[in-house]
Short mmCIF file of C-alpha atoms and ligand atoms in Angstrom, two decimals:
data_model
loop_
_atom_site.label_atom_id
_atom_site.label_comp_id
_atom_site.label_asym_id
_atom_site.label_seq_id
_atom_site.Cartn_x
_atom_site.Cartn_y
_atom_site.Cartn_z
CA UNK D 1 37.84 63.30 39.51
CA UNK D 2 35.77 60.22 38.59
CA UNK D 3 34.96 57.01 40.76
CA UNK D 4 33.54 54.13 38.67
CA UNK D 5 32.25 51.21 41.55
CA UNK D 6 31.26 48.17 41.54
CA UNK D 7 32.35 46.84 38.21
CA UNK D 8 34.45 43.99 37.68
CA UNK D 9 38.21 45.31 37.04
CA UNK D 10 41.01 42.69 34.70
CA UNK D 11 43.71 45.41 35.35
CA UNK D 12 46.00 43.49 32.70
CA UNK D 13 49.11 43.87 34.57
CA UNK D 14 52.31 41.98 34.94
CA UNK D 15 50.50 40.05 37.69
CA UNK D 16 47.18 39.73 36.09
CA UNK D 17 45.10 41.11 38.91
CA UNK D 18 41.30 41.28 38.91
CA UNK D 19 39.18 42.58 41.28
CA UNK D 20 35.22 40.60 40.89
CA UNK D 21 33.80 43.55 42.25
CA UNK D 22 36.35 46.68 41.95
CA UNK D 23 37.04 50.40 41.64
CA UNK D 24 38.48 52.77 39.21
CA UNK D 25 39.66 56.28 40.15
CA UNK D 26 40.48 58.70 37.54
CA UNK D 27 42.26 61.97 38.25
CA UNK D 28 42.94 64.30 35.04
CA UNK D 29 44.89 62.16 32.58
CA UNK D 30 45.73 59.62 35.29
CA UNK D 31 44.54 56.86 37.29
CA UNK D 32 44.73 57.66 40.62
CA UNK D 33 43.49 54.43 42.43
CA UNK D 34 41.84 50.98 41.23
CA UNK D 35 41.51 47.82 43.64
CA UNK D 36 38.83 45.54 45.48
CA UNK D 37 35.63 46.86 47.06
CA UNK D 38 33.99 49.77 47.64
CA UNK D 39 36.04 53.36 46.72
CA UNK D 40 38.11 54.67 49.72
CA UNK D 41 36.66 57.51 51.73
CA UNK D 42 39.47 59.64 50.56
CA UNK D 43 38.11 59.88 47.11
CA UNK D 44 34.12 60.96 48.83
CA UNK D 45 33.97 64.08 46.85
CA UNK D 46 34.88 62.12 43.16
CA UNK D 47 31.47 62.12 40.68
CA UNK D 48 30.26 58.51 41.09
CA UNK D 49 29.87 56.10 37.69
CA UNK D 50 27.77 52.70 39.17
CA UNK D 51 29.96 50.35 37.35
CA UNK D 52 27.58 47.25 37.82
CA UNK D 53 27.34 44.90 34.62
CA UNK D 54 30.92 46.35 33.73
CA UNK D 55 34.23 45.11 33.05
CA UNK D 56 36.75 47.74 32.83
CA UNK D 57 39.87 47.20 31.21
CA UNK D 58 42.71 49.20 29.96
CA UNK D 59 42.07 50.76 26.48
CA UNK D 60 43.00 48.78 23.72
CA UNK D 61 46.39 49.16 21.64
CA UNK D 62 46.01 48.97 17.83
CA UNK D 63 49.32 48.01 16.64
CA UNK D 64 49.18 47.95 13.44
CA UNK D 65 46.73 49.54 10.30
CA UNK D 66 46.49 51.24 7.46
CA UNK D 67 43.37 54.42 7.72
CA UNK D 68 43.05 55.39 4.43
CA UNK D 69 41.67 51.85 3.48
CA UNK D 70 38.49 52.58 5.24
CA UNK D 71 37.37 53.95 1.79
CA UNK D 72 38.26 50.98 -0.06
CA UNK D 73 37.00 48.18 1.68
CA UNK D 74 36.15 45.04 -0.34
CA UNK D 75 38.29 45.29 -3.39
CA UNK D 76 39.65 42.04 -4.76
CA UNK D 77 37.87 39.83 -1.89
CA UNK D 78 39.42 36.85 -3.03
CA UNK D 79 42.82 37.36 -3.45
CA UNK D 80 46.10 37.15 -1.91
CA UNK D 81 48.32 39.93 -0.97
CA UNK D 82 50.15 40.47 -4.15
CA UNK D 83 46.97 39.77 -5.77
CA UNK D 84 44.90 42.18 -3.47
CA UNK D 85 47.70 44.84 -3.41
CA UNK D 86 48.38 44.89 -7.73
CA UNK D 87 44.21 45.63 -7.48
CA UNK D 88 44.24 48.16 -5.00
CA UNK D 89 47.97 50.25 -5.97
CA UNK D 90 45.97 52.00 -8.73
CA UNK D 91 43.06 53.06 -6.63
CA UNK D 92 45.36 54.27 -3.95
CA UNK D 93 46.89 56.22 -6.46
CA UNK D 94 43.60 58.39 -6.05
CA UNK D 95 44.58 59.63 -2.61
CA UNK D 96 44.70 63.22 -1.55
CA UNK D 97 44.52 64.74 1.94
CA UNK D 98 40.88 65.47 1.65
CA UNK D 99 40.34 61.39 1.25
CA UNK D 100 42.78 60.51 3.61
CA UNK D 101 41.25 62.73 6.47
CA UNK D 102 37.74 61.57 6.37
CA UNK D 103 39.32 57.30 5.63
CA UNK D 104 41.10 58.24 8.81
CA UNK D 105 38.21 59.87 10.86
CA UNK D 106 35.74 57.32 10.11
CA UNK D 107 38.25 54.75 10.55
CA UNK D 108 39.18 56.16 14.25
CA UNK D 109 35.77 56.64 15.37
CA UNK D 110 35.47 53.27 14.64
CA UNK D 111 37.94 51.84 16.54
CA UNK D 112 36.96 53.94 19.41
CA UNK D 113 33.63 52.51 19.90
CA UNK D 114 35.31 48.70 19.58
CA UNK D 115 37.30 49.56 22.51
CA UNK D 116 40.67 51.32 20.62
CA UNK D 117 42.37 53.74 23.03
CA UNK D 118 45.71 54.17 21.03
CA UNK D 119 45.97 53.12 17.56
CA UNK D 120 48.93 53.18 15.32
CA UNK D 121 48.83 54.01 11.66
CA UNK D 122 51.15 52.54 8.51
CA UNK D 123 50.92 55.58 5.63
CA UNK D 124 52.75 54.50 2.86
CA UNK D 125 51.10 55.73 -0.25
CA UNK D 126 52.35 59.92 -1.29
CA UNK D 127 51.05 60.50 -4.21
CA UNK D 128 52.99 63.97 -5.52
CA UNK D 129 50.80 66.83 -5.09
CA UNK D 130 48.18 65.85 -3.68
CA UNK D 131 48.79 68.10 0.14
CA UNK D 132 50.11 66.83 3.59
CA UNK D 133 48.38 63.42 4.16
CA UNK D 134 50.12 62.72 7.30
CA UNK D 135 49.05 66.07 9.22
CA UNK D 136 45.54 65.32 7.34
CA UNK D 137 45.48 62.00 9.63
CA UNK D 138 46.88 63.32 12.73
CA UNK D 139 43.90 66.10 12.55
CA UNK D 140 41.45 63.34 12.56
CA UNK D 141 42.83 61.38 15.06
CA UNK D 142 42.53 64.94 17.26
CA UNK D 143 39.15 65.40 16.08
CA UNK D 144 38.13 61.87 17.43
CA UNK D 145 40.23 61.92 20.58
CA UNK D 146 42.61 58.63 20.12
CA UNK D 147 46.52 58.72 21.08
CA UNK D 148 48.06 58.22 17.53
CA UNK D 149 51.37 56.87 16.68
CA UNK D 150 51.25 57.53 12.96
CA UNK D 151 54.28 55.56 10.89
CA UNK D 152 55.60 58.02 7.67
CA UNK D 153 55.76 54.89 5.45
CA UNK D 154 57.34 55.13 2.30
CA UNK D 155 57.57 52.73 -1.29
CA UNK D 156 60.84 53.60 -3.23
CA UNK D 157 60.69 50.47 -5.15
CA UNK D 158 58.79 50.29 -8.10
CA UNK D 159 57.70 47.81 -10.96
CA UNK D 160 60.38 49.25 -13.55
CA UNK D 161 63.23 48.56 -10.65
CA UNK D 162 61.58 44.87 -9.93
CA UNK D 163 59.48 46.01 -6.85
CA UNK D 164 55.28 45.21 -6.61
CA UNK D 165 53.95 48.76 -6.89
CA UNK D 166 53.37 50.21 -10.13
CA UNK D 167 55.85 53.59 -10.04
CA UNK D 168 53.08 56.54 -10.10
CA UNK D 169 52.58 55.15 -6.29
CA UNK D 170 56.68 55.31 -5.41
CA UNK D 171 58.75 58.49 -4.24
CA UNK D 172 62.07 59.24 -4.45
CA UNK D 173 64.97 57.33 -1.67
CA UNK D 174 65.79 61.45 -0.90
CA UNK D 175 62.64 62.80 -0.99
CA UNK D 176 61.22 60.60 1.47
CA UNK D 177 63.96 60.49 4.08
CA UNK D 178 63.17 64.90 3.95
CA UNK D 179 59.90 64.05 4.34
CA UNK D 180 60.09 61.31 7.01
CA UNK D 181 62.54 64.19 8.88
CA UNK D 182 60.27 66.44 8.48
CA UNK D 183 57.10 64.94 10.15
CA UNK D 184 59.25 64.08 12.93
CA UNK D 185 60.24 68.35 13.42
CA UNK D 186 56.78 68.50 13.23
CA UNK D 187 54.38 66.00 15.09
CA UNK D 188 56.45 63.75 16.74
CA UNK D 189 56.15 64.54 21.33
CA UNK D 190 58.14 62.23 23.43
CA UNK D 191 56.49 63.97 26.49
CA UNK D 192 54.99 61.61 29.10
CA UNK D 193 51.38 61.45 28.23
CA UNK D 194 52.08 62.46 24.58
CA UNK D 195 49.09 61.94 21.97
CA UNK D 196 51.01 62.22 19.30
CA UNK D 197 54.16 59.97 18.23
CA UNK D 198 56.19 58.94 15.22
CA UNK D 199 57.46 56.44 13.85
CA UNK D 200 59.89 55.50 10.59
CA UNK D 201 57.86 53.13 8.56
CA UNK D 202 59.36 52.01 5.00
CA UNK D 203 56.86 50.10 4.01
CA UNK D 204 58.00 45.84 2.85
CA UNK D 205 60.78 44.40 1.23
CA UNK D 206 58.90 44.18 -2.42
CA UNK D 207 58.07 47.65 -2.18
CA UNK D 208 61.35 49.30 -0.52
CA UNK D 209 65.09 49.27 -1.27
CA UNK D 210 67.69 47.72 1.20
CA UNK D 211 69.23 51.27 0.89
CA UNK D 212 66.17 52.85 2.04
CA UNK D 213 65.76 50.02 4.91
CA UNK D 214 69.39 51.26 6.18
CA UNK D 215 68.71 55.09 5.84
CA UNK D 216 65.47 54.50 7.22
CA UNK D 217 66.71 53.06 10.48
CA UNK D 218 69.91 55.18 10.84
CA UNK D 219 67.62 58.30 10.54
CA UNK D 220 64.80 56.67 13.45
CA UNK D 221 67.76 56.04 15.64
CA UNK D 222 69.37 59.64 15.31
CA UNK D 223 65.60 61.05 16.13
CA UNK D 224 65.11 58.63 19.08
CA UNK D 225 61.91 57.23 17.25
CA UNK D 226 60.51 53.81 16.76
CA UNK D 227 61.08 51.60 13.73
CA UNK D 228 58.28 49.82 11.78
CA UNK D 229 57.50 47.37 8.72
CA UNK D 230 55.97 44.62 6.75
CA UNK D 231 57.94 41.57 7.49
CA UNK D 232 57.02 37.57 6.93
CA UNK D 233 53.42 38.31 5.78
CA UNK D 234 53.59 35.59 2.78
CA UNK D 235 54.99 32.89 0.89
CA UNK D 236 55.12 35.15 -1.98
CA UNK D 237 57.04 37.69 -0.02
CA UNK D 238 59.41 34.94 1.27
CA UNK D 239 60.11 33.96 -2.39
CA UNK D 240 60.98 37.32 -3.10
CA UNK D 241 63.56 37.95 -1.05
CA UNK D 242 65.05 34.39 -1.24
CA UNK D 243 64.75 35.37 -5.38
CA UNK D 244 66.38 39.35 -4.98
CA UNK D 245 68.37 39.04 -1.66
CA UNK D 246 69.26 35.47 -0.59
CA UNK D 247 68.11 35.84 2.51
CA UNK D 248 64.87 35.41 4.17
CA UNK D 249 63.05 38.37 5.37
CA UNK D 250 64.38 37.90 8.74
CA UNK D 251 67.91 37.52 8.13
CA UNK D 252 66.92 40.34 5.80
CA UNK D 253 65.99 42.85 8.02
CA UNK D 254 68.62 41.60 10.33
CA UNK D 255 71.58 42.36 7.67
CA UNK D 256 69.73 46.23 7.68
CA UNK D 257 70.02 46.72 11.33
CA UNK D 258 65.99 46.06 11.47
CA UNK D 259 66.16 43.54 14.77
CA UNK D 260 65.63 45.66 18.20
CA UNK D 261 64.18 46.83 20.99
CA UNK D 262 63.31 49.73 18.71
CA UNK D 263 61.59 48.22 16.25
CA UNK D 264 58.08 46.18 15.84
CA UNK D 265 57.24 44.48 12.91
CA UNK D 266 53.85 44.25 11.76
CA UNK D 267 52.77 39.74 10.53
CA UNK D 268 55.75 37.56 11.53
CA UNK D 269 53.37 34.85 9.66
CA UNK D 270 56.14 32.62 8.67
CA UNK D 271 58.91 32.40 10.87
CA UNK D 272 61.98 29.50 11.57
CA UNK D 273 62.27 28.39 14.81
CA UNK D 274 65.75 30.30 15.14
CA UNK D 275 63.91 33.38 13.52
CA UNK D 276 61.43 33.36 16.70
CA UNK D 277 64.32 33.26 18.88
CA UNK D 278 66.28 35.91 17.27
CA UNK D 279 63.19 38.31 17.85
CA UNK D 280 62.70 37.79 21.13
CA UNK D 281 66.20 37.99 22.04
CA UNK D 282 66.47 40.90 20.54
CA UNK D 283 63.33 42.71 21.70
CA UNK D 284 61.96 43.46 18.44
CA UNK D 285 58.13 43.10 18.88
CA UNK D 286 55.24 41.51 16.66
CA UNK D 287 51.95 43.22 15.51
CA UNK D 288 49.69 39.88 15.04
CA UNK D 289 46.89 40.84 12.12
CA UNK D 290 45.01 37.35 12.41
CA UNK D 291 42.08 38.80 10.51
CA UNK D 292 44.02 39.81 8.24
CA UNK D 293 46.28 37.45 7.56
CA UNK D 294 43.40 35.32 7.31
CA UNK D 295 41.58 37.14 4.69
CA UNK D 296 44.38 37.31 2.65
CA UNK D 297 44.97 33.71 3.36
CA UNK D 298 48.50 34.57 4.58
CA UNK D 299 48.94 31.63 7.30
CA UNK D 300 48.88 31.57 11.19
CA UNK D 301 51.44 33.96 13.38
CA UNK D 302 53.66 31.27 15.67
CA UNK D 303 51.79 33.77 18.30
CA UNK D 304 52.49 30.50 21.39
CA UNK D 305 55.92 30.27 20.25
CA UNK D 306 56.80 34.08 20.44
CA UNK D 307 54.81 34.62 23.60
CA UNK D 308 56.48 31.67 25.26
CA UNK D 309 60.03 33.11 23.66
CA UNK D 310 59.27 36.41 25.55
CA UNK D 311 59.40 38.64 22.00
CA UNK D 312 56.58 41.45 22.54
CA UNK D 313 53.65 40.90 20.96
CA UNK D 314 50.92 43.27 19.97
CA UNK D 315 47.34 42.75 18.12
CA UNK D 316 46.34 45.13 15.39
CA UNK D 317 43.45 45.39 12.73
CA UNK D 318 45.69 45.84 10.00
CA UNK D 319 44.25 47.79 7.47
CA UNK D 320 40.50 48.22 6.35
CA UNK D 321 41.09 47.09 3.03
CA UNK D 322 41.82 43.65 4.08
CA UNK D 323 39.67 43.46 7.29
CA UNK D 324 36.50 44.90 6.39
CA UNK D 325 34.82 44.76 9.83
CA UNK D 326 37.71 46.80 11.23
CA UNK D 327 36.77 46.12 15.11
CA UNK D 328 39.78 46.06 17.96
CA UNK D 329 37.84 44.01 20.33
CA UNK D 330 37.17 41.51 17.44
CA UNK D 331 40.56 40.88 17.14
CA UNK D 332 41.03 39.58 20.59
CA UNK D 333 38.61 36.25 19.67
CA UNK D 334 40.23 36.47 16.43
CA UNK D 335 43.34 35.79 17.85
CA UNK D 336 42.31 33.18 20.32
CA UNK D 337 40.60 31.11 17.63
CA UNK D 338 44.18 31.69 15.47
CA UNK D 339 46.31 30.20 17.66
CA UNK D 340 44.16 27.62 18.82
CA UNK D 341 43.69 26.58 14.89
CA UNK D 342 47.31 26.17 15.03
CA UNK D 343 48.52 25.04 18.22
CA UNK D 344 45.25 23.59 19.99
CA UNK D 345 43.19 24.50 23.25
CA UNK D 346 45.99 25.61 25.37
CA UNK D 347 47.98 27.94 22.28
CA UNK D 348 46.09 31.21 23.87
CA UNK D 349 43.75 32.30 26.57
CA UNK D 350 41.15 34.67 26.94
CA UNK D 351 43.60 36.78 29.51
CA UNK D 352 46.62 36.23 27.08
CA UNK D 353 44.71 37.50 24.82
CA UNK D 354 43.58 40.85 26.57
CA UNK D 355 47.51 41.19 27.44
CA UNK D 356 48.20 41.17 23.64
CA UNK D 357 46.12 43.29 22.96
CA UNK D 358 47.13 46.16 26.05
CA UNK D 359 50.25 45.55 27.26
CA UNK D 360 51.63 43.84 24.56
CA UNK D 361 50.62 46.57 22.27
CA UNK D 362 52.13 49.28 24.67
CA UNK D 363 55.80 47.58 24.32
CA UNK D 364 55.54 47.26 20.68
CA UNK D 365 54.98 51.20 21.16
CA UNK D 366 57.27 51.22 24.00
CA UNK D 367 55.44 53.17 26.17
CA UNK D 368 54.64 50.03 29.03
CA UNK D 369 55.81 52.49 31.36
CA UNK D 370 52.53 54.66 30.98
CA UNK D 371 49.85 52.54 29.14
CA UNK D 372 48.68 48.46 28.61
CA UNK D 373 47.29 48.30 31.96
CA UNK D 374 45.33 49.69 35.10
CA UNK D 375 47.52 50.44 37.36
CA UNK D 376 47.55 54.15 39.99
CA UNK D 377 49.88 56.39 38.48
CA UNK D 378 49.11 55.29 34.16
CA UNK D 379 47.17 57.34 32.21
CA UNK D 380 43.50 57.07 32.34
CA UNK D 381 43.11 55.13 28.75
CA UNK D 382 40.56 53.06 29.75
CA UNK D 383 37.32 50.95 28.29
CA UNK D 384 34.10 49.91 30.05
CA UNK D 385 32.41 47.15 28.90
CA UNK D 386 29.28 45.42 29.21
CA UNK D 387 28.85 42.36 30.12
CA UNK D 388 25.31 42.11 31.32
CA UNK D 389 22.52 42.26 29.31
CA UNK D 390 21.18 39.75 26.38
CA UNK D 391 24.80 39.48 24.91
CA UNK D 392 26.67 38.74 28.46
CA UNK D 393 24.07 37.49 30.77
CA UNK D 394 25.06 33.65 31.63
CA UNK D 395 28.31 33.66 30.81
CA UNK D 396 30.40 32.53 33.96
CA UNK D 397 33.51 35.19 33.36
CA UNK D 398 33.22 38.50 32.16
CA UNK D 399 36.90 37.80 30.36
CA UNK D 400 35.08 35.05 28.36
CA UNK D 401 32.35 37.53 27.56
CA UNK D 402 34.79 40.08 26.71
CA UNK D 403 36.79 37.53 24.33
CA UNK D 404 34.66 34.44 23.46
CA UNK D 405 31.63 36.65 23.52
CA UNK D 406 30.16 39.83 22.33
CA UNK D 407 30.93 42.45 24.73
CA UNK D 408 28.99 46.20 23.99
CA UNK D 409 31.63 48.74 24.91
CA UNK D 410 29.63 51.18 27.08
CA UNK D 411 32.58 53.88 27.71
CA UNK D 412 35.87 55.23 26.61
CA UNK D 413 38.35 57.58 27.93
CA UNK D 414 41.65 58.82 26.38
CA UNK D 415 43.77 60.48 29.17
CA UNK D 416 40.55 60.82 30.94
CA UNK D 417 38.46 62.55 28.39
CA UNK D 418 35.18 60.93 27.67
CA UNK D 419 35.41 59.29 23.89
CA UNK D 420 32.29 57.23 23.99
CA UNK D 421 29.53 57.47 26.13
CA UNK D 422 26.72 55.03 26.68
CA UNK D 423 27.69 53.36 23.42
CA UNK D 424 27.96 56.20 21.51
CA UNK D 425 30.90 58.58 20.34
CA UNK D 426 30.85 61.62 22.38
CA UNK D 427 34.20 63.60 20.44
CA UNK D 428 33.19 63.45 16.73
CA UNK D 429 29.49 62.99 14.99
CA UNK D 430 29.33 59.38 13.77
CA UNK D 431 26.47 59.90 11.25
CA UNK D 432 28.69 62.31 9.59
CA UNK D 433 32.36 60.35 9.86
CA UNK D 434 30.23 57.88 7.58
CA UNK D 435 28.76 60.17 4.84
CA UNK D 436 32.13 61.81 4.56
CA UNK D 437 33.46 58.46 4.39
CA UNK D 438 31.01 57.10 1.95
CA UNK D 439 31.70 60.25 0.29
CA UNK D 440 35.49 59.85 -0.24
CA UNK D 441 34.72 55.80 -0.94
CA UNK D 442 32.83 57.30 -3.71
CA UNK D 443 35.08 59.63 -5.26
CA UNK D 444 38.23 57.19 -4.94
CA UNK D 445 36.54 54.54 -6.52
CA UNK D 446 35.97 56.81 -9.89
CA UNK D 447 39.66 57.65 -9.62
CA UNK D 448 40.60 53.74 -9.48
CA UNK D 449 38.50 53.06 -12.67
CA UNK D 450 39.92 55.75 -14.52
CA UNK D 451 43.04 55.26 -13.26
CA UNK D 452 42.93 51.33 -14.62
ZN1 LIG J 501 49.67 46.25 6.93
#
């Protein structure tokens, strides 16, 4: 049992409690205790962590990414998504597990030390052949101690049957649905305190038929799994399915059986008024990318409107490809500064934006019940910040250091077991997630020339 004292505690709960000077309790996987002053005398014989010049706050969801981009950061810097994606389809084409697991290592140990407790992923590129990428990214996320909701994405629709991807990067509407089965036999734990969930991921509607869409979701709902997709990223993408379906994406996806309580969809970028309502009354969540959708130069996520419609919404990274910096806490004051560029001063707040990214990530995930927030009884996912020091000394509120600021994330814990320590990564060597990284960079980047 652990007893952190005397650090300031933003518990990110329903009720938004904070304690100025607080307490955190951690019992195995669980929090036992957290509140206001000094640790109770019942918890005496607990190892003691001083928390002063701390904030602790829950662990931070990652609701939506692609790992295997680590390796190919800053292709096509400059372009839009059908732009960036034609580039980058060819090079992708280059994946094999052996790629995939050290993209997805480095990329986890990453996130850890920016303050990622669970992290989703989007895989969406099988090459034939070329060995089990999925289990090759759930191993990593073991090796570097995250919870891991990996999606088995899928492309079915390629450029000879009007789709975006070039074929070589498609499979087969059959194949995948086995496959998508398959990794559900064989990873997916709906345990309490599971580390290790699926979820049915087809990946867009330019890349995916509506047959696979339906199949797709029939097959998640039969397993008792979560749904997940691309939806109202772009203009272009709008166009496309006004041009091959008549609909927008959202009455798209609606006409597949792709609104829910089950499902999150990763953008929302350009949504109707109606659209916004639709989601939130029917529970389908929202994984904002604003760094993302900002390098791409996508738009601005209606993020005020769908918070203030009650829809769930999560933050995510999105993948490394088109965020290059990659860093979960970064996308907290990415967010803020988002929906302020839209919607002005009041669109988001520092503590909204902690929420987002904890609690609104865990209902995206569904799993509110056991993460999102530091509460007795959740498990013990939880990040320690500092906000003393040159970076957060003389800032009023820790929450503005944590968002506005630059906040050094001193220690992690996944279900109680120590990910980072003092700053550094405790589960994994760091010095040798990057040369196997660069490693991989290197050896994908010869197959995308060749491959060209
Ligand atoms: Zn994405």
């Amino acid at each position: 049992m652990l007893a952190i004292e005397g650090c300031y505690v933003a518990a990110a709960d329903a009720a938004g409690t904070e304690y100025p000077s607080g307490y955190l309790v951690l019992d195995g996987d669980r929090i036992a205790a957290t509140g206001a002053g000094p640790v109770p005398a019942q918890y005496a014989a607990a190892d003691r962590l001083d928390g002063a010049g701390l904030l602790a706050t829950p662990g931070l969801v990652n609701a939506h990414h692609h790992l295997y981009q680590w390796i190919t950061r800053g292709y096509a810097p400059d372009e839009g998504l059908f732009g960036w994606l034609t580039t980058l389809y060819p090079v992708w084409a280059g994946l094999d597990a052996g790629l995939v697991h050290a993209s997805a290592a480095a990329n986890l140990g990453w996130l850890a030390l920016t303050g990622c407790t669970t992290s989703t992923d989007h895989h969406y590129v099988f090459p034939a052949g070329r060995g089990d990428l999925l289990e090759a990214e759930i191993l990593a996320a073991r090796r570097v101690g995250l919870r891991f909701h990996p999606g088995r994405g899928s492309m079915n629709l390629g450029k000879s049957s009007g789709g975006l991807p070039p074929d070589e990067v498609t499979e087969d509407h059959d194949t995948i649905l086995a496959a998508t089965q398959d990794a559900i036999d064989r990873w997916h734990d709906p345990a309490p305190g599971s580390m290790t969930r699926i979820a049915v991921a087809p990946c867009s509607p330019f890349s995916v038929t509506a047959d696979l869409m339906r199949d797709s979701a029939e097959l998640a709902r039969r397993a008792g799994v979560r749904l997940h997709t691309h939806l109202a990223e772009t203009l272009d993408e709008a166009r496309f399915c006004q041009e091959t379906y008549g609909r927008t994406p959202v009455e798209y996806a609606e006409d597949l059986g792709w609104l829910g309580p089950d499902v999150w969809l990763a953008h929302g970028v350009h949504l109707a008024d109606g659209e916004i309502a639709r989601l939130a009354a029917t529970g389908t969540g929202v994984a904002h990318c604003p760094t993302s959708n900002g390098r791409l130069g996508s738009g601005i996520a209606p993020v005020r409107a769908l918070l203030e419609a009650g829809a769930p919404v999560g933050l995510g990274v999105d993948g490394s490809a088109s965020n290059e910096s990659g860093r979960m806490i970064g996308e907290l004051h990415q967010a803020l500064l988002a929906a302020r560029f839209r919607d002005g001063p009041l669109a988001l707040s520092a503590r909204a934006s902690l929420q987002m990214a904890t609690m609104g990530g865990a209902r995206c995930l569904g799993r509110e019940d056991e993460l999102g927030s530091l509460e007795a009884g959740k498990l013990a996912d939880v990040a320690l910040w500092r906000v003393d020091g040159l970076a957060g000394a003389g800032i009023a509120d820790p929450l503005c250091t944590l968002v506005f600021g630059a906040p050094a994330l001193d220690r992690l814990w996944v279900g109680g077991r120590p990910v980072v320590t003092a700053g550094e990564l405790v589960t994994a060597d760091a010095a040798g997630l990057a040369a196997g990284a660069a490693a991989a960079s290197a050896r994908i980047s010869g197959h995308g020339q060749a491959g060209t």
